[in-house]
Amino acid sequence: MALLLLQTLQASGTRFWFCSPVSGESWDNDDAAMATYHFLKSGGRRLDGALTYKGQLGLARGIATSGVARSDIFITSKIPPCGYNETLANFKQVLKDLQTDYVDLFLIHSACGHCRNGDPDPACDGQLDNHTACRLSTWRAMEEIFRSGSAKSIGVSNYVQRHLQEIFDTPGALWPTVVQNELQVYHHDDDLVAFCKAHNITFNTYAPLTTPDYGPIVHHWPLKRGSLDEPAVLAVGKAHGKSSAQVVLRWAWQQNMVVNPRSMNATHIAEVLDIFDFELGVDEMKTLSNIKPPPGSDGRVCGDPYKCK
């Protein structure tokens, strides 16, 4: 099933992410609607939202104005890990916001809880010391949603090996088909990628362009640049007549990953969809994989999921 999902995701092309991945700030609904419209009109067919992004109403509006049929679009959404009952309630809200009766992929947004109501699932009570029970309670609801047919596939985001192993060790549990985690030339968790491959789980990358408008702020990088300004990336791009963004997206794509760039710029949106007419050589792939992050940074744009208990 995971291989079929990977082929479906890759066939639908790259797409962007409707949220700033670090600060928690979101695109408003007008921005999300505009970006969705331009993306679909440029030929993109895979969209990513989340309950916490607050732009899903705009995403739905962009779909409606594009004229593209819902059946031709692959929609992903995500919810925080808040236990069984709240997950079911949150999923209903996701469908309402997106104005659809199903999503193609539904993910738990992170391994650490961010429950918003005052009456959390008992499994999530005091969750700072009990993340495992909360995650598994949430996953039980995810399985129910999948079995209902309202989510065509289910997975997780910002999970690492030990979080996945909790699910594997649960008798009768369904396994995630997708792990959506940060991966880019400054930071790539090769052990996690290999673990997912060994368990037939599709790896979906976010922040592949290192979101340079946020990274320097959060990590105080001495070099106020993202990977797109790296000399090695620029050199590879020049050799192929491609932009830096296209190079780093192709680098991830050639590793059989599904890639999540983000943009509100119509020109850039068309650019990130244009990565299928060239191929990086073996030496170029190695060069990009060996790029070091700026001094004083671990290369991450977003939080470290290994810190989730």
XYZ file of C-alpha atoms in Angstrom:
309
model
C 0.000 0.000 0.000
C 2.814 2.425 0.826
C 4.437 1.881 -2.573
C 1.122 2.570 -4.321
C 0.681 5.721 -2.233
C 4.212 6.884 -3.107
C 3.467 6.432 -6.794
C 0.200 8.347 -6.416
C 1.876 11.185 -4.558
C 4.751 11.434 -7.005
C 2.431 11.319 -9.994
C 0.472 14.236 -8.543
C 3.596 16.404 -8.530
C 5.193 18.587 -5.925
C 3.223 21.120 -3.955
C 3.675 23.728 -1.248
C 2.929 23.881 2.417
C 0.262 26.267 3.689
C 2.017 27.401 6.837
C 5.176 28.931 8.151
C 6.788 25.824 9.618
C 8.593 27.406 12.508
C 6.842 30.292 14.164
C 3.334 28.901 14.076
C 2.168 31.862 11.988
C -0.179 30.951 9.154
C -1.124 32.269 5.804
C -4.524 33.871 6.067
C -7.379 32.460 4.047
C -7.000 35.008 1.260
C -3.327 34.104 0.786
C -4.113 30.389 0.931
C -6.902 30.767 -1.642
C -4.658 32.699 -4.028
C -1.758 30.253 -3.711
C -4.042 27.233 -4.127
C -5.620 28.730 -7.228
C -2.255 29.490 -8.856
C -0.880 26.080 -7.945
C -3.798 24.186 -9.426
C -3.818 26.369 -12.536
C -0.090 25.633 -12.948
C -0.777 21.907 -13.011
C -0.189 20.982 -9.366
C -2.618 18.515 -7.883
C -1.429 17.817 -4.338
C -2.262 20.175 -1.472
C -1.284 20.132 2.190
C -3.182 21.702 5.057
C -3.613 21.281 8.793
C -6.122 22.193 11.445
C -3.575 24.452 13.130
C -2.623 26.251 9.897
C -5.941 28.150 9.886
C -5.812 28.485 6.113
C -7.946 25.507 5.143
C -11.005 27.629 4.376
C -8.858 29.475 1.857
C -7.578 26.216 0.455
C -11.168 25.114 -0.148
C -11.959 28.455 -1.789
C -8.935 28.157 -4.063
C -10.041 24.696 -5.160
C -13.543 25.942 -5.907
C -12.379 28.898 -8.009
C -9.786 26.825 -9.915
C -12.376 24.708 -11.645
C -10.313 21.566 -10.985
C -12.432 18.626 -9.878
C -11.998 17.449 -6.297
C -11.440 13.917 -7.561
C -8.328 15.128 -9.405
C -6.746 16.668 -6.286
C -4.793 14.912 -3.534
C -5.457 16.638 -0.193
C -3.474 16.069 2.983
C -4.473 17.446 6.367
C -3.110 17.066 9.877
C -4.341 17.255 13.482
C -2.447 17.484 16.792
C -2.179 14.364 18.992
C -5.008 14.953 21.477
C -6.413 11.494 22.017
C -9.289 9.485 20.597
C -12.325 11.694 21.198
C -10.778 15.001 20.216
C -9.222 13.482 17.109
C -12.637 12.397 15.856
C -14.024 15.861 16.592
C -11.052 17.592 14.969
C -11.416 15.478 11.850
C -15.015 16.600 11.439
C -13.790 20.194 11.605
C -11.115 19.470 8.986
C -13.726 18.109 6.563
C -15.965 21.110 7.236
C -13.135 23.584 6.638
C -12.029 21.854 3.447
C -15.627 21.452 2.224
C -15.057 17.831 1.326
C -16.290 14.487 2.580
C -12.870 12.838 2.563
C -9.141 13.534 2.580
C -6.582 11.527 0.675
C -4.033 11.519 3.500
C -4.586 12.300 7.182
C -1.632 12.743 9.543
C -0.941 13.199 13.234
C 0.879 16.532 13.133
C 3.541 15.842 15.742
C 4.681 13.408 18.408
C 4.176 16.029 21.131
C 0.686 17.024 22.187
C -0.819 20.430 21.492
C -4.370 19.900 22.697
C -6.513 22.996 22.681
C -9.632 22.228 24.698
C -10.060 22.087 28.462
C -11.233 18.485 28.632
C -8.559 16.324 27.005
C -8.762 12.604 26.493
C -7.800 10.837 29.763
C -4.874 9.281 27.925
C -3.577 12.787 27.251
C -4.071 14.149 30.760
C -0.699 15.275 32.052
C 0.663 14.334 28.646
C 4.067 15.923 29.206
C 4.831 12.737 31.139
C 2.626 10.411 29.113
C 3.079 11.138 25.432
C 2.990 7.447 24.455
C -0.533 6.818 25.741
C -1.764 10.032 24.128
C -0.183 9.204 20.769
C -1.630 5.685 20.754
C -5.086 6.933 21.721
C -4.881 9.391 18.839
C -3.715 6.658 16.463
C -6.687 4.482 17.424
C -8.979 7.259 16.210
C -6.918 7.614 13.033
C -7.466 3.928 12.327
C -11.203 4.334 12.812
C -11.269 7.292 10.410
C -9.351 5.259 7.839
C -11.696 2.285 8.163
C -14.674 4.598 7.681
C -13.304 5.594 4.273
C -13.157 9.289 5.181
C -9.355 9.221 4.974
C -7.906 7.195 2.131
C -4.602 6.757 3.972
C -3.164 7.710 7.366
C 0.276 8.561 8.682
C 2.290 10.746 11.007
C 4.412 13.889 10.961
C 7.395 14.823 13.100
C 7.742 11.255 14.350
C 11.027 9.394 14.735
C 11.886 5.718 15.127
C 10.805 5.248 18.716
C 7.449 6.948 18.096
C 6.817 4.691 15.106
C 7.899 1.636 17.069
C 5.096 2.296 19.569
C 2.608 1.709 16.775
C 4.476 -1.306 15.411
C 4.457 -2.878 18.879
C 0.695 -2.426 19.333
C -1.072 -5.716 18.491
C -3.361 -5.375 15.496
C -2.455 -1.756 14.798
C -2.350 -0.432 11.272
C 1.034 0.966 10.266
C 1.462 4.511 8.970
C 1.812 4.790 5.203
C 3.588 8.159 5.357
C 6.047 9.960 7.624
C 6.181 13.702 6.950
C 9.336 15.232 8.457
C 11.771 18.009 7.731
C 14.470 17.096 5.253
C 16.751 19.379 3.250
C 20.402 19.601 2.270
C 21.370 21.206 5.592
C 19.576 18.546 7.595
C 18.653 15.026 6.481
C 18.057 12.245 8.970
C 19.414 9.398 6.876
C 18.824 6.811 9.617
C 15.134 7.708 9.824
C 14.823 7.649 6.037
C 16.378 4.157 5.966
C 14.077 3.028 8.804
C 11.014 4.181 6.863
C 12.226 2.488 3.701
C 12.791 -0.772 5.587
C 9.199 -0.615 6.853
C 7.722 0.347 3.462
C 6.723 3.828 4.647
C 6.744 6.742 2.201
C 8.941 9.633 3.368
C 7.401 13.066 2.763
C 9.753 16.025 3.221
C 8.807 19.503 4.329
C 10.913 22.680 4.444
C 13.040 21.427 1.523
C 14.079 24.982 0.636
C 15.102 25.645 4.281
C 12.533 28.466 4.401
C 15.304 31.084 4.673
C 12.823 33.746 5.752
C 12.371 31.891 9.047
C 15.503 29.830 9.666
C 17.848 32.719 10.480
C 15.340 34.170 12.909
C 14.736 30.974 14.834
C 18.253 29.573 14.871
C 20.179 32.865 14.722
C 22.294 31.593 11.863
C 25.472 33.669 11.534
C 25.040 33.328 7.756
C 21.661 34.849 7.007
C 20.934 32.649 4.050
C 19.240 29.408 3.208
C 20.593 26.506 1.234
C 19.529 28.146 -2.034
C 22.546 30.469 -1.717
C 25.040 27.670 -1.164
C 27.844 27.745 -3.789
C 27.484 24.012 -4.459
C 23.742 24.367 -5.093
C 24.299 27.368 -7.347
C 26.964 25.489 -9.325
C 24.735 22.471 -9.907
C 21.901 24.759 -10.959
C 24.134 26.558 -13.438
C 25.241 23.260 -14.966
C 21.630 22.275 -15.644
C 20.161 25.675 -16.352
C 17.936 25.378 -13.286
C 17.291 27.475 -10.210
C 18.618 26.538 -6.775
C 15.090 25.676 -5.662
C 14.679 23.252 -8.541
C 18.030 21.637 -7.729
C 17.297 20.913 -4.067
C 13.790 19.685 -4.884
C 15.181 17.352 -7.515
C 17.794 16.121 -5.010
C 15.015 14.981 -2.669
C 12.851 13.673 -5.496
C 15.612 11.409 -6.789
C 15.726 9.780 -3.365
C 12.125 8.618 -3.888
C 10.752 11.189 -1.502
C 7.598 13.222 -1.790
C 8.503 16.895 -1.586
C 6.657 19.819 0.036
C 7.853 23.246 -1.075
C 5.695 26.282 -0.300
C 5.160 29.557 -2.085
C 2.577 32.272 -2.613
C 4.392 33.582 -5.697
C 2.824 32.427 -8.984
C 6.199 32.410 -10.767
C 7.834 30.362 -8.025
C 4.888 27.978 -7.931
C 5.349 27.213 -11.624
C 9.089 26.864 -11.028
C 8.815 24.207 -8.324
C 6.608 22.123 -10.595
C 9.261 22.180 -13.312
C 11.765 19.652 -11.954
C 11.043 16.666 -14.152
C 13.079 17.451 -17.268
C 16.578 16.992 -15.822
C 18.468 14.518 -13.658
C 21.259 14.984 -11.148
C 24.332 12.794 -11.545
C 25.702 10.534 -8.807
C 28.497 12.966 -7.941
C 26.069 15.894 -7.857
C 23.803 13.998 -5.482
C 26.747 13.290 -3.192
C 27.891 16.913 -3.312
C 24.463 18.152 -2.265
C 24.169 15.533 0.480
C 27.523 16.626 1.932
C 26.673 20.324 2.295
C 27.254 21.453 5.873
C 24.861 23.792 7.705
C 26.003 27.280 8.669
C 28.316 27.373 11.703
C 26.428 27.394 14.973
C 23.359 25.689 13.513
C 22.303 22.047 13.410
C 20.703 22.783 10.055
C 17.130 22.371 11.214
C 14.501 24.912 10.323
C 11.852 23.380 12.568
C 11.814 21.762 15.991
C 13.642 18.558 16.874
C 11.169 15.629 17.066
C 13.713 13.560 18.995
C 12.962 15.823 21.974
C 9.390 14.538 22.144
C 9.243 11.994 24.937
